Each structure stands twice: as structure tokens, then as C-alpha cells.
Coordinates of C-alpha atoms in Angstrom, one line a residue:
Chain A
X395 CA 6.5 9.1 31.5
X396 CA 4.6 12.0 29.6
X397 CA 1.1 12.6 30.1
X398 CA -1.6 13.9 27.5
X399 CA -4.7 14.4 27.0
X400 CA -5.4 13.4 23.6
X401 CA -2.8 11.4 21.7
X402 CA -3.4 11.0 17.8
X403 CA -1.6 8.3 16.1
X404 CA -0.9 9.7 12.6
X405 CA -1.1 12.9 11.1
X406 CA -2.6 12.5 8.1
X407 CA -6.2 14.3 7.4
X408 CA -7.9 11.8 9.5
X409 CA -5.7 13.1 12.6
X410 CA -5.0 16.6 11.4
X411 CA -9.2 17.1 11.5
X412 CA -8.8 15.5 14.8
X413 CA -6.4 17.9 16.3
X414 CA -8.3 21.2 15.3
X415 CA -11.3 20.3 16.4
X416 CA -10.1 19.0 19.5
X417 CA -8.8 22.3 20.2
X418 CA -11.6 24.0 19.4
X419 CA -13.6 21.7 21.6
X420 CA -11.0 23.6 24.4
X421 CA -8.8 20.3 24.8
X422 CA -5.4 22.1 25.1
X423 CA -3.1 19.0 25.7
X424 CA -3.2 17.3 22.6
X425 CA 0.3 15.5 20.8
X426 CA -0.1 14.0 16.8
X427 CA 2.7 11.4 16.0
X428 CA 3.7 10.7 12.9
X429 CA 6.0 8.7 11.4
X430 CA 6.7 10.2 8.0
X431 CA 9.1 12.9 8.2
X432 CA 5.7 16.2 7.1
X433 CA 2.3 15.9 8.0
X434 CA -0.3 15.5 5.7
X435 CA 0.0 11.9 5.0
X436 CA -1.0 10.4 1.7
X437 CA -2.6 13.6 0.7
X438 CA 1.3 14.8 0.0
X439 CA 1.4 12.5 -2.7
X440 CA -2.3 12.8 -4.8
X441 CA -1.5 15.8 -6.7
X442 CA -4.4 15.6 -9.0
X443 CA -7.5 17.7 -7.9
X444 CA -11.3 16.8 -6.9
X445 CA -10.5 17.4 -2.6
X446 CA -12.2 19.5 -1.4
X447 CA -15.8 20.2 -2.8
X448 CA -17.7 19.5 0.2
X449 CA -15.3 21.0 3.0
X450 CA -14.4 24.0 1.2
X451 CA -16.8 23.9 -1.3
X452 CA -13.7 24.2 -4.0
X453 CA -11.7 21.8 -6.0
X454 CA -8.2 21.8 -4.4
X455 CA -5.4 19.6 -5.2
X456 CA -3.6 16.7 -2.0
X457 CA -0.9 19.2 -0.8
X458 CA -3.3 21.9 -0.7
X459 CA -5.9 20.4 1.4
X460 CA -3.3 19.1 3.6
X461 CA -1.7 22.5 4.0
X462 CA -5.6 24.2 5.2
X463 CA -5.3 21.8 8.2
X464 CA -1.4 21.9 8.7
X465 CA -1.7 25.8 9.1
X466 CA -4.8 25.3 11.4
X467 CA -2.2 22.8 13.3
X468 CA 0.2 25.5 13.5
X469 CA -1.6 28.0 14.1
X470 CA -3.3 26.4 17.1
X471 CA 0.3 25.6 18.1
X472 CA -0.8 21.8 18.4
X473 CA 2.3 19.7 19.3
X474 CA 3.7 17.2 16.8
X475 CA 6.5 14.8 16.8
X476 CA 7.7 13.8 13.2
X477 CA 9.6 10.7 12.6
X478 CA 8.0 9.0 15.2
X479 CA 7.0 5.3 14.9
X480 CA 4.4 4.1 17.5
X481 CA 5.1 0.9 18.4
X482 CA 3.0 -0.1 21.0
X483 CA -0.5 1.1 22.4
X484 CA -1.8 -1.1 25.7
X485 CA -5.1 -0.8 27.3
X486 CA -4.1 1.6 30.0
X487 CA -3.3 3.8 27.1
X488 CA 0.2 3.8 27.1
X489 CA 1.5 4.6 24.0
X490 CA 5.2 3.3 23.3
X491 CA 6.9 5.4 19.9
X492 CA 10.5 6.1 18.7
X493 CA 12.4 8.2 16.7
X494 CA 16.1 9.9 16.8
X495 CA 15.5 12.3 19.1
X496 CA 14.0 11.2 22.2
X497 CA 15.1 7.8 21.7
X498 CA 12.4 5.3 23.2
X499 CA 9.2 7.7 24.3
X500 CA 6.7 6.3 26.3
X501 CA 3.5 8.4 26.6
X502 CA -0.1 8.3 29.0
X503 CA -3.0 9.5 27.3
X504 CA -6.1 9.8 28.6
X505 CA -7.7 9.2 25.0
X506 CA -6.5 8.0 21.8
X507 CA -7.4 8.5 18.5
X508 CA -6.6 5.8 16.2
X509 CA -5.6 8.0 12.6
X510 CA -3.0 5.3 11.3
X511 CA -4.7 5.1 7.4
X512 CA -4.7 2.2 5.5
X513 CA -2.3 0.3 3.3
X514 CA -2.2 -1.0 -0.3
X515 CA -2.7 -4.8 -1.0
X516 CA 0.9 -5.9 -2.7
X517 CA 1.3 -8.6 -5.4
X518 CA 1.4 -11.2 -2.3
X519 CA -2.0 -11.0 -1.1
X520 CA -3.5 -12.0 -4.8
X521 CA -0.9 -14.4 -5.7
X522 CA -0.1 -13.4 -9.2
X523 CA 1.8 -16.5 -10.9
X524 CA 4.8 -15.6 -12.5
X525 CA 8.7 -14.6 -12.3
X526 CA 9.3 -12.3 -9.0
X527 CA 11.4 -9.9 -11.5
X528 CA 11.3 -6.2 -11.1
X529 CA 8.7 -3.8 -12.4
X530 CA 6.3 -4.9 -10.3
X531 CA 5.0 -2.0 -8.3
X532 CA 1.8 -0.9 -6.1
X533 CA 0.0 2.1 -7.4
X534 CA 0.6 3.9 -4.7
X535 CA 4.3 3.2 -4.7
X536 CA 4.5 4.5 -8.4
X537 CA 2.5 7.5 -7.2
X538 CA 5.0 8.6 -4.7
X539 CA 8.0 7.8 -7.0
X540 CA 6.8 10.2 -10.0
X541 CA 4.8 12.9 -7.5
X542 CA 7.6 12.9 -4.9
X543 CA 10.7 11.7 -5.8
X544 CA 10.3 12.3 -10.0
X545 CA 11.6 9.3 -11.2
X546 CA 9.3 7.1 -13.2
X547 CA 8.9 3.7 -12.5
X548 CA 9.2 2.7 -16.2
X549 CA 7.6 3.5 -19.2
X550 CA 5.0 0.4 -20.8
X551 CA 2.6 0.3 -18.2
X552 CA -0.3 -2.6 -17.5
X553 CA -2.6 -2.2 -14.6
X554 CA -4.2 -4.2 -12.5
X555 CA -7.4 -3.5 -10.9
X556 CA -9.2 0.0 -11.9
X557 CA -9.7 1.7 -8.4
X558 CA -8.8 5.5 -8.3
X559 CA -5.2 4.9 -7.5
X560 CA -4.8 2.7 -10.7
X561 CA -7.1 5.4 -12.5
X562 CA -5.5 8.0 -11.4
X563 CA -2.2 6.7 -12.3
X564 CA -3.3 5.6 -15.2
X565 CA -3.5 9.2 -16.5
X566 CA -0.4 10.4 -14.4
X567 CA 1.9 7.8 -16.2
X568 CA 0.7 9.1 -19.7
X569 CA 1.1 12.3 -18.8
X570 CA 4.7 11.9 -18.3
X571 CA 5.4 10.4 -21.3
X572 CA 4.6 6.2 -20.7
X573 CA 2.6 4.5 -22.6
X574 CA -0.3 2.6 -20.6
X575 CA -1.9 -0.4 -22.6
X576 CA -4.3 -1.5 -20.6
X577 CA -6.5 -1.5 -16.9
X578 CA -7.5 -5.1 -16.3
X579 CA -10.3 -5.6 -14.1
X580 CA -11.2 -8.4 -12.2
X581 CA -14.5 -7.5 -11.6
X582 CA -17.6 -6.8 -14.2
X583 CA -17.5 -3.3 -13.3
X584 CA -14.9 -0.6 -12.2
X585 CA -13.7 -0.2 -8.4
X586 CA -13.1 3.3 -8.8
X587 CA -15.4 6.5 -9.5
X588 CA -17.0 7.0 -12.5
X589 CA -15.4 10.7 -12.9
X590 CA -12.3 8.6 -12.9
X591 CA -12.8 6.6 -15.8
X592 CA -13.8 9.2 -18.0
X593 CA -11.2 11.8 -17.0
X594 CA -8.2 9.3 -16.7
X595 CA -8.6 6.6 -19.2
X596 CA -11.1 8.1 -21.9
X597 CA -9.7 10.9 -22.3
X598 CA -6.3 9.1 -22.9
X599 CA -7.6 6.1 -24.9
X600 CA -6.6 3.8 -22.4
X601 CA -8.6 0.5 -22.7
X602 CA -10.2 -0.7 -19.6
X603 CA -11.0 -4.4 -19.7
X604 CA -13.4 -5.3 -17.4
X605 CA -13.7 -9.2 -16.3
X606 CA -10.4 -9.8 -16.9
X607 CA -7.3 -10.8 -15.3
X608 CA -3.4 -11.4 -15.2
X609 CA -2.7 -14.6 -15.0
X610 CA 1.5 -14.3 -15.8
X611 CA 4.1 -12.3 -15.0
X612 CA 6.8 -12.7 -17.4
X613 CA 10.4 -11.6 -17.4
X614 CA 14.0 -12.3 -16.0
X615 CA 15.4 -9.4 -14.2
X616 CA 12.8 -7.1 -15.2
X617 CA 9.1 -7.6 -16.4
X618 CA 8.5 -8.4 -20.3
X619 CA 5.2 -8.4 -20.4
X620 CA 2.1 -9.9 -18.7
X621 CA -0.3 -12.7 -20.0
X622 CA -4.0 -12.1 -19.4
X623 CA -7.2 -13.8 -19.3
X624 CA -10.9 -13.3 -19.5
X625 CA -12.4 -14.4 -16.1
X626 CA -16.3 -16.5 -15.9
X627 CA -18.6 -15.4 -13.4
X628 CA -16.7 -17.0 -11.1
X629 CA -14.1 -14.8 -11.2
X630 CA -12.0 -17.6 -12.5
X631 CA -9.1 -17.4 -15.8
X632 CA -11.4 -18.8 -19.3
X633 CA -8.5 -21.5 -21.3
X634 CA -8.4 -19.8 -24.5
X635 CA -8.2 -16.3 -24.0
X636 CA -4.9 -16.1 -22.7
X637 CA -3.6 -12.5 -24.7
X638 CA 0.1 -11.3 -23.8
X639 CA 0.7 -7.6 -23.5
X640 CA 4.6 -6.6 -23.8
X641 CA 5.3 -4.3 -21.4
X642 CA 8.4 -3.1 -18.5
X643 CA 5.5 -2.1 -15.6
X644 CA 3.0 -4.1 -13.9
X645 CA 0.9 -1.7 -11.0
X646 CA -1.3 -3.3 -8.8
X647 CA -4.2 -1.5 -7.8
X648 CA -5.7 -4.1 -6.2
X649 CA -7.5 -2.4 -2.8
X650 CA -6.5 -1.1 0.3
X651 CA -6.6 -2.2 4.0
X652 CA -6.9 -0.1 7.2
X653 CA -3.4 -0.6 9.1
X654 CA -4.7 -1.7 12.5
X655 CA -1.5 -3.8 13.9
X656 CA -1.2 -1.3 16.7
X657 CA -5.4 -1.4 17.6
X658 CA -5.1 -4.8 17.6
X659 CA -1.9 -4.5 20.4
X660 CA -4.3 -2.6 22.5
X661 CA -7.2 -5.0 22.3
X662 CA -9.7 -3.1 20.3
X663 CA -11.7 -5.4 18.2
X664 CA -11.6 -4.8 14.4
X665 CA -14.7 -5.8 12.0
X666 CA -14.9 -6.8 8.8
X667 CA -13.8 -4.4 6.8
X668 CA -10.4 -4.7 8.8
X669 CA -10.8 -1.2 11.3
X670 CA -12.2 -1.3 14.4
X671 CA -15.7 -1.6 15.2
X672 CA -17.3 1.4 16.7
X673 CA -20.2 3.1 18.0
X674 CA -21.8 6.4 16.8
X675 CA -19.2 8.5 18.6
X676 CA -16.8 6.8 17.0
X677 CA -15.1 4.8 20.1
X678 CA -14.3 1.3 19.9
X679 CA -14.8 -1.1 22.7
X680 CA -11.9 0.0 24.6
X681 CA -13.1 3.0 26.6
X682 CA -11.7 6.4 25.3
X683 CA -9.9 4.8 22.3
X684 CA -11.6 6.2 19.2
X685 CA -10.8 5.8 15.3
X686 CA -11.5 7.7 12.1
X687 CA -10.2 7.9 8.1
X688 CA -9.0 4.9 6.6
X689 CA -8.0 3.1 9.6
X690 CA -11.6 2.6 10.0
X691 CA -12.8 2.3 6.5
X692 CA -11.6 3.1 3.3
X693 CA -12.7 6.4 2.0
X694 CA -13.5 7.3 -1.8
X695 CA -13.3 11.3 -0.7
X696 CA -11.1 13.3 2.0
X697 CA -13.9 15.2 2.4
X698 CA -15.9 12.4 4.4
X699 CA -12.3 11.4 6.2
X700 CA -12.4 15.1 8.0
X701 CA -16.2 14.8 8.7
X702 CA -15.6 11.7 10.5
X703 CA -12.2 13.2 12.2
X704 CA -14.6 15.8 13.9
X705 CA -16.7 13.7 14.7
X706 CA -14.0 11.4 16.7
X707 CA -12.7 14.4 18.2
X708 CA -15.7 16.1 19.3
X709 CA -16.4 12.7 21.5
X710 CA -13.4 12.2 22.6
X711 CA -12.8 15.7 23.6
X712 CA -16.2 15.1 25.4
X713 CA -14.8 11.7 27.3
X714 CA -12.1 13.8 28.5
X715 CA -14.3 16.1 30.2
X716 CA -16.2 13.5 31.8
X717 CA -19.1 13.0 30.1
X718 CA -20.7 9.2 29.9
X719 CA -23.1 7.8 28.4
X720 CA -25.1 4.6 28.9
X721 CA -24.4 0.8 28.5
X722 CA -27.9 0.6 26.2
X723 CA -27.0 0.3 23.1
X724 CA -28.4 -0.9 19.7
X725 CA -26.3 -2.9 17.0
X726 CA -26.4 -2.1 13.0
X727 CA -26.5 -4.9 10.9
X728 CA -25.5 -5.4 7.5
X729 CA -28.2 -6.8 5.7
X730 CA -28.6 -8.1 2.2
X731 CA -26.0 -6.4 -0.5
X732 CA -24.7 -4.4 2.3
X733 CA -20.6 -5.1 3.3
X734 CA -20.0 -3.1 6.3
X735 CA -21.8 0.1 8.0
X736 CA -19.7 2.6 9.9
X737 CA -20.9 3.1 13.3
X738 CA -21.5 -0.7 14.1
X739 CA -23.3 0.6 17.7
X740 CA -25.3 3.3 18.6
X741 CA -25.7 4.2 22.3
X742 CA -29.7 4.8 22.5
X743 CA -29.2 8.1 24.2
X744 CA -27.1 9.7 22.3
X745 CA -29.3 10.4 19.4
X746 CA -30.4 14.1 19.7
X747 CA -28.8 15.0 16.4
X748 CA -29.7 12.1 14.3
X749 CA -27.1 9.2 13.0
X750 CA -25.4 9.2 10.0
X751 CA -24.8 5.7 8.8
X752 CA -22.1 4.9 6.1
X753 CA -21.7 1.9 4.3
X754 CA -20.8 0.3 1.3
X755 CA -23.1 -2.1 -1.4
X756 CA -21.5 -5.4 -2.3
X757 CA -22.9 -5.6 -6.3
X758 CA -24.0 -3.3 -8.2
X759 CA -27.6 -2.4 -8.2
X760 CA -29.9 -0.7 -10.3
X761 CA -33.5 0.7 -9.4
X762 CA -33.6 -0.5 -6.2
X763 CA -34.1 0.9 -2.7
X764 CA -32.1 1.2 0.4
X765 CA -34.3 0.1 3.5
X766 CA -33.3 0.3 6.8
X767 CA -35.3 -1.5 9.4
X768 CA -35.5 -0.7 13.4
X769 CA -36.3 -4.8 14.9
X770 CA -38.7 -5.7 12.0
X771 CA -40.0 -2.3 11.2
X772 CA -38.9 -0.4 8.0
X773 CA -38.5 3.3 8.3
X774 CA -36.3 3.9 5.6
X775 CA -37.2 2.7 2.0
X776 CA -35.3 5.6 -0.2
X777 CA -34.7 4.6 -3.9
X778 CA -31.5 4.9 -5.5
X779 CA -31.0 4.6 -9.5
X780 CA -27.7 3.0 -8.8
X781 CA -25.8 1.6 -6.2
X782 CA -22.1 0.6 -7.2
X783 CA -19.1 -0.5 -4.1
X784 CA -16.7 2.1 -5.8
X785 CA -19.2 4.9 -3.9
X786 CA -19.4 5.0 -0.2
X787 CA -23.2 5.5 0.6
X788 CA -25.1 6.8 3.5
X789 CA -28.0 7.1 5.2
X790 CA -29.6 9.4 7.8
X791 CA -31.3 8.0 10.8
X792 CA -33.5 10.8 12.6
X793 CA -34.4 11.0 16.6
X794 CA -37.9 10.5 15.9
X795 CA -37.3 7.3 14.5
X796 CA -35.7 6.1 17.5
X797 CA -37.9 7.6 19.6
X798 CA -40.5 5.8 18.0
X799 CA -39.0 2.6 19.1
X800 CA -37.8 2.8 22.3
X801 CA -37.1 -0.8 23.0
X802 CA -35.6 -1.4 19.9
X803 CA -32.1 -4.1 19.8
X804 CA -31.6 -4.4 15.6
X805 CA -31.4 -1.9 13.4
X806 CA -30.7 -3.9 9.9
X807 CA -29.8 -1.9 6.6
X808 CA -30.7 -4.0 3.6
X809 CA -31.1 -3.5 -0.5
X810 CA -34.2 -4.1 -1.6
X811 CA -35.8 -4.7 -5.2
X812 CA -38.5 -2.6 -6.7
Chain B
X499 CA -24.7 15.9 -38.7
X500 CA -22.6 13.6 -35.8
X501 CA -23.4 12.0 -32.8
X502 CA -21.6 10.7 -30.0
X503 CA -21.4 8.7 -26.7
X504 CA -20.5 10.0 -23.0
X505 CA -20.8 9.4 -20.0
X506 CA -21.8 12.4 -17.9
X507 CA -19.3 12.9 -14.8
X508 CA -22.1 15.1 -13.2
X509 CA -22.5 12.5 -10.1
X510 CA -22.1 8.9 -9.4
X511 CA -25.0 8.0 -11.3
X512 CA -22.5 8.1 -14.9
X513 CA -25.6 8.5 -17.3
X514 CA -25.2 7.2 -20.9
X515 CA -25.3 10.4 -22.8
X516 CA -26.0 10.9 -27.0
X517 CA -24.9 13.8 -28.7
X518 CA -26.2 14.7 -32.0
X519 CA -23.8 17.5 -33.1
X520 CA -24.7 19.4 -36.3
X521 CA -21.7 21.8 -37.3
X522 CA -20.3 22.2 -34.2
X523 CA -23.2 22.9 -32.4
X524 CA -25.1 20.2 -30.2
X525 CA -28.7 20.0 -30.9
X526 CA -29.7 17.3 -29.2
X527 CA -28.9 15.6 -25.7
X528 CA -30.7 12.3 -24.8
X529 CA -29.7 9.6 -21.8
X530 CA -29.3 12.3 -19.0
X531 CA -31.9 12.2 -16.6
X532 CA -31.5 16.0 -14.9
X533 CA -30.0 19.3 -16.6
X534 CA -26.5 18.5 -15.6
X535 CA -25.7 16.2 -18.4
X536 CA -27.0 17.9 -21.0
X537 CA -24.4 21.1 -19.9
X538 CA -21.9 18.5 -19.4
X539 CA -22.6 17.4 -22.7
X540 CA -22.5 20.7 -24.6
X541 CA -19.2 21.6 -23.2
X542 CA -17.9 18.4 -23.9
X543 CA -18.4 18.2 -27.1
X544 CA -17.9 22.0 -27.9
X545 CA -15.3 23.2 -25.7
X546 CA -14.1 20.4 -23.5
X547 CA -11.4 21.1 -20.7
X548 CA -9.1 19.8 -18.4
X549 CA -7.2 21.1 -15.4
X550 CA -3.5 19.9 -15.6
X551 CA -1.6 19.0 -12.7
X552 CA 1.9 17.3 -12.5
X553 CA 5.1 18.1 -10.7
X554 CA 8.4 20.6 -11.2
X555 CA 11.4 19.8 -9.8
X556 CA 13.0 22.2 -6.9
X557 CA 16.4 23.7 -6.6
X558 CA 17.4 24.2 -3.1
X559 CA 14.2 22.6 -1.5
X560 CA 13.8 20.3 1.8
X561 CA 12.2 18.0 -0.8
X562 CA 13.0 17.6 -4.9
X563 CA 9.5 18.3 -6.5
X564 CA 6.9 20.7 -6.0
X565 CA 3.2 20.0 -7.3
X566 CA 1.7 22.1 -9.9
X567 CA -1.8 22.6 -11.4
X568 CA -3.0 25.2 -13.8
X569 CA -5.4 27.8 -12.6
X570 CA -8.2 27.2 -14.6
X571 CA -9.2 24.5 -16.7
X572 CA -7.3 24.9 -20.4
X573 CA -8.8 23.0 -23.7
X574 CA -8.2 19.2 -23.7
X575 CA -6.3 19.5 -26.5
X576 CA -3.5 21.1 -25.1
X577 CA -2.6 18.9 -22.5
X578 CA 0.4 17.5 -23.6
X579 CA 1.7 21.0 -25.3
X580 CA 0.9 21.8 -21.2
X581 CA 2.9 19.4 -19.5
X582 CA 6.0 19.8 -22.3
X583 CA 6.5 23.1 -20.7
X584 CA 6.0 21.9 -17.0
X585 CA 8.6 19.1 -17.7
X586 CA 11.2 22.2 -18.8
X587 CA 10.5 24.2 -16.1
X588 CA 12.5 24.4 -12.8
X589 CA 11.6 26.2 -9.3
X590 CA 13.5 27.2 -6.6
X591 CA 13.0 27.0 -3.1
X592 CA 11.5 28.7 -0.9
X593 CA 7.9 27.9 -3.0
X594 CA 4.5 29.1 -1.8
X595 CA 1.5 27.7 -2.5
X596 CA -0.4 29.5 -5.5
X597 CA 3.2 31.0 -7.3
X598 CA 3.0 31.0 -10.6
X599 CA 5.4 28.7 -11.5
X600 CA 4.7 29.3 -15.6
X601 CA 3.3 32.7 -17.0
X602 CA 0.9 31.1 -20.0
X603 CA 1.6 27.9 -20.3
X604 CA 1.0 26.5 -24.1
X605 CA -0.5 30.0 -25.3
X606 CA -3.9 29.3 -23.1
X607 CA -3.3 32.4 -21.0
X608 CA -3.5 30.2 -18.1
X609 CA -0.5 30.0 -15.3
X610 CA 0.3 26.9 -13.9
X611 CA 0.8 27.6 -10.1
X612 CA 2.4 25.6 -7.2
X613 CA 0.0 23.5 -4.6
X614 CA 2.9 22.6 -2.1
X615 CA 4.4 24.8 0.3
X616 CA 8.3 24.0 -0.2
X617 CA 10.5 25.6 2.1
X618 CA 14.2 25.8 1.5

């Protein structure tokens, strides 16, 4: 059996940060798998530009980002194996992967980090009525056809669901010479960032129809067109205003998931926003497995995806070396309008550079403030002119605050009115 | 004199912007709530531009498409001139990233240039 340090599942920008700043942390035995056949993961694919602003402080295209840590890689003559699907991960921190080289490869690590990405929600998981005829693609599918391959998927487009991928698509398609007719939105308000909207369907006259639906999928061998409804506030189809859109494409933009099948072989326990729950450095509740990117959360910017990589690394690297820290530890909750925060723990001695606390709103808000309480004590209270779940938020929690409670078990972030 | 609606892309906070434009010149920005929207604004409405990215197909390449963006930002309205020419053009492999790919493209004086290292 091969032995590691550091094994990184994935090498994508989640596990590319990881790998460089493991090294520079002076953890020398470090090996990425990955099971597409180039690093760089989806970032190969999201040609359009906006990466980049806070890392580099520059706007740089997918590829291009991915290529500043794939030279780093290199350079740092990090091992990788490409081609390589993990298949297993137990709690001794075996890893099992395979590919056409070495056949079967089982690998010891003495830590793991957990950089697998998410995956795109397909036409099953919403249970669109409706002929299962072709046409019928995920956003991200299309993406990689027309970025990668440069075919188009077809060429009278309707999407569902307005998060960046369908945005961004959106724009891509017409670009290349399809005709888009509409976004439909389930939802009262986009999924995506605002930048998005503007850039991808405004300036394309693309109609984005918010609190609506499709209700039918129509066609024999291939789609015909879709039918689609206004939705109440229940989310649910209105009889009446059923409108039918002709078109050869359906993309389904319709959210993404953290792939965790493989965490979940090695016993780490995932949260609700489908990663793993973990503490501030990043580690879930098996000891030296850590997690980071979109296997985690979903991210609305790389940039936040590397910050967190470091941040994995950086602890990990440090469990390697030895380093502990104590059992005490303080749970986050998510309190009113908030989904999820991102770490879940915080280990009350490991503070000294303050906690940064991610999260996502469920609603949107306007005027209100985010509050975060230590027990039943507020020490946050910072307003915000509007809080939507298409943008990740965050909040900074100093060492004086937890200082100032030293027996503290809850911390609780909450929206508050004005 | 004209007006018109935007919505500033400045930050997540997508203020409701009104133009008044009077012959081709904005003279008056309202909705914005910091400095921000009312330079997005004037562009916007003045001189508004895009960068352009897409794909080229490769001869000889590990992989069939190299991505492309122009270098700087060109005028909106000469997108689709833009990407006519990109969908001509061919490259061929090895491709580094940041070669030009097109000299000018559209008349704009602006290269598109390769964002994927392609080797052959």
C-alpha cells in the first residue's frame, strides 16, 4: 500500500489551493486525484470572465484561473494522478481509486482533504411532467458541450431556473447563434447574481419570468416546446396561465449539490446544505479529514473556494505535524432567515485570528440587520440594505468577543428587523 | 431629453438607477446610493461595453476548442460583428495562454486572445 501525507480528492480549485499551500506550509508528501483526464475541474469549462477579482485583484476568465494554480502545482512538483476515480475512503484513511494505469490503487494517508465539488440537480430531482424526449439538458452539461466539445445542444432554448449557470448560458447560447426565449423562475426573485442578469439576459433581451414555472415537457423524439405556468406563493402552478413556448432545448438550472457519496463511505457526517459539517479549521468529525469548495457549500465566487482551500490546508498541514487542539468547543447555529453557516464548530482555543463565518439568507431581506449572538448576548448587530440567497454572506467574529465570554456553548446568527 | 432604467452592477446591492440623458450626455443620475452607480450609469448609457469571450476550434490540439476573450472591453454594439469573426477563425496547437488569436477583431482595435493553454 502507498503512504502519504496529504491525499486531495479532486483537483479542481478547491484541491489545487489545497495543494500549494500545503507545500508551502513544508508538507512535501502530498498526491491530488482526479478523475477527469486535466486539472482544473469545472473552472475548464466557465469561459466567461469575473474570477479572479479578489485573489488576483484582476478579472480573469475559468481556464486562466485554473492555469495560476496548475503552474503553481507544477512548479511545486506536487504529484497528481489523472483519470483516477476514488472509490472508496474508510476511517483509517485508506483511500481505494482506479484508473488504467495502476489498475486498483489503494493509498494511506495521514490526512485527507475532501475537494470532490458539487453536482447539478437533473430533470429527476424536480419531477418535470412531460415526455422523457431529448433536448433536455443540465446547464452545465450544455456548458461543456459548446465550451469544450463545440457542438451546440440545439438552437430554441428555454430555461429553467435563473442561477449563474442558466444566466450564464443564457448569454453563451445567444452568442452562438440560438435563440433563448425565456428564463423561468420558480422563485420571486433570481438565484443568481445580479451582475448576471444584467450582463446576460438584458443586454440580450432575454425575458426573465420570475414566479413561474414549467409545468410540460412536450415532444416525441425530441422536445417541441414547453408549457409554463405562473406559480402562487406557494410555489404551486395558477389553472389559467398555462402559456406554451415552442422550442428544441429545455436547460435546467435548477441548483447544485456537494458530491459527498465518498465522505459519507468514510463516516463523516454531512449537514444540511449536503457537505460535511465542520469546525473552524475546516475538519469534519473524523479526525484529520478536512473539506473545502463546493463539496462543502456551494460557492457564488472561486475566489472564496481558494480562501477556504488555504484555509483547509493550512490545518491539515498543521494536524500532520502534530499539533491538537482541545475537545471544547462551541456550536453555530442558524438562526432566523439563516440556511446554513460554514464552520458549524469552533474549537474555543483556536481563535487568535478571529472566525470568519459564511452563510447564506433564506428570503430576501431588505433593511434589516445581521445579529449574531454568543448564548443570549448580541455582539454583532451590522445592517445590511439587502440580503438575497443568490450572495454568500459573511461575518467576522473577533478574539475579544470570545474572550469576553469564556463559558459561552451557542453562538446563534440570526436576521433581524429594523 | 430621455431617461432610462438600470440597474447598477457595481455590487450586490443592484440599485434602481434613472438616467435623464439630454443629447447624448447624462445629466442626471438618481437611485444610486454611492458614486459607483452614477459612473456606471454614465458609461452605460454613453459608451457601454462588454468583454467577449467564446471558443475557437483547434487543429492538432490534445483537446478541439481553445477559449478566447478579447483584451479589453469593445462597445456593446459590436458583439455579434465580434463573435462572427471568432466563429471563422481557426488555431492551431500548441496555444499559449494570452496569443492573439485575432488582430482587431470587428475594427475595435482590440485582439481577441487565448485563455487555455492547449498543447499539441
Amino acid at each position: 500500500m502507498q503512504q502519504y501525507d496529504m491525499v486531495i480528492i479532486g483537483g479542481g480549485p478547491a484541491g489545487l489551493a489545497a495543494a500549494v499551500k500545503a507545500k508551502e506550509e513544508g508538507i512535501h508528501s502530498i498526491l491530488i486525484l482526479e478523475r477527469d483526464k486535466s486539472l482544473g475541474g469545472i473552472l475548464n469549462q466557465c469561459i466567461h470572465n469575473g474570477f479572479g477579482l479578489h485573489t488576483f485583484k484582476e478579472e480573469l476568465t475559468g481556464p486562466e484561473y485554473a492555469q495560476r494554480f496548475i503552474d503553481k502545482v507544477e512548479e511545486a512538483k506536487i504529484p497528481y494522478k489523472l483519470n483516477t476515480m476514488v472509490i472508496d475512503i474508510n476511517e483509517e484513511k485508506i483511500i481505494t481509486g482506479v484508473n488504467d494505469v495502476d489498475g486498483i490503487l489503494e493509498i494511506k494517508a495521514k490526512a485527507i482533504i475532501l475537494a470532490m465539488g458539487c453536482r447539478e440537480r437533473p430533470r429527476g430531482a424536480i419531477n418535470i411532467p412531460g415526455s422523457r424526449c431529448a433536448g433536455i439538458y443540465t446547464a452545465g452539461t450544455a456548458q461543456k458541450f459548446v465550451n469544450i466539445e463545440g457542438e451546440m445542444p440545439g438552437k430554441e432554448v428555454v430555461i429553467l431556473g435563473s442561477g449563474d449557470i442558466g444566466l450564464i448560458m443564457a448569454r453563451r447560447m445567444t452568442l452562438e447563434g440560438a435563440k433563448v426565449k425565456a428564463v423561468v423562475e420558480l422563485m420571486p426573485y433570481s438565484g443568481g447574481l445580479k451582475r448576471n442578469i444584467v450582463q446576460c439576459l438584458d443586454d440580450f433581451n432575454i425575458p426573465l419570468k420570475l414566479s413561474h414555472t414549467v409545468t410540460k415537457i412536450q415532444g416525441k423524439d425530441r422536445v417541441t416546446g414547453v408549457e409554463v405556468c405562473k406559480v402562487d406563493e406557494k410555489l404551486r402552478p395558477i389553472k389559467g396561465t398555462e402559456e406554451y413556448i415552442p422550442c428544441d432545448t429545455l436547460l435546467l438550472s435548477v441548483g447544485l449539490l456537494p458530491e459527498n457519496e465518498l465522505s459519507r463511505k468514510a463516516g463523516v457526517r454531512l449537514g444540511v446544505t449536503g457537505g460535511p459539517e465542520v469546525d473552524e479549521r475546516m475538519g469534519t468529525n473524523i479526525e484529520g479529514i478536512f473539506a473545502c469548495g463546493n463539496v462543502l457549500h456551494v460557492h457564488d465566487l472561486v475566489d472564496f473556494v481558494t480562501e477556504e482551500s488555504y484555509n483547509a490546508a493550512k490545518n491539515a498541514a498543521d494536524y500532520i505535524k502534530g499539533k491538537k487542539v482541545l475537545e471544547d468547543v462551541i456550536e453555530l447555529a442558524a438562526g432566523e432567515g439563516i440556511g446554513y453557516t460554514v464552520p458549524k464548530f469552533i474549537h474555543k482555543d483556536n481563535v487568535q485570528h478571529g472566525i470568519l463565518v459564511r452563510f447564506r439568507v433564506r428570503n430576501v431581506y431588505k433593511d434589516s440587520f445581521i445579529s449574531v449572538y454568543f448564548d443570549n448576548n448580541k455582539e454583532v448587530h451590522q445592517k445590511k440594505r439587502v440580503l438575497a440567497p443568490g450572495e454568500m454572506e459573511d461575518v467576522k467574529l473577533t478574539e475579544e468577543m470570545f474572550n469576553k465570554y469564556p463559558n459561552c456553548k451557542h453562538i446563534t446568527v440570526k436576521i433581524e428587523g429594523v | 431629453m430621455d431617461s432610462r432604467e438600470l440597474i447598477c452592477i457595481g455590487c450586490p446591492m443592484g440599485c434602481n438607477l434613472q438616467v435623464e440623458i439630454n443629447d447624448k450626455e447624462v445629466t442626471k443620475v438618481s437611485g444610486n446610493i454611492c458614486p459607483r452607480g452614477k459612473a456606471y450609469a454614465e458609461k452605460e448609457c454613453t459608451n457601454p461595453t462588454r468583454i467577449v469571450t467564446s471558443s475557437v476550434k483547434v487543429e492538432n490540439g490534445q483537446v478541439d476548442m481553445v477559449s478566447v476573450k478579447t483584451e479589453r472591453d469593445i462597445p456593446k454594439d459590436k458583439i455579434f460583428q465580434c463573435m462572427k469573426c471568432i466563429k471563422k477563425a481557426k488555431a492551431k496547437a500548441p496555444v499559449e495562454i494570452g496569443q492573439v488569436i485575432i488582430e482587431n477583431v470587428a475594427a475595435t482595435g482590440v485582439n481577441v486572445i487565448a485563455t487555455k493553454k492547449i498543447t499539441a
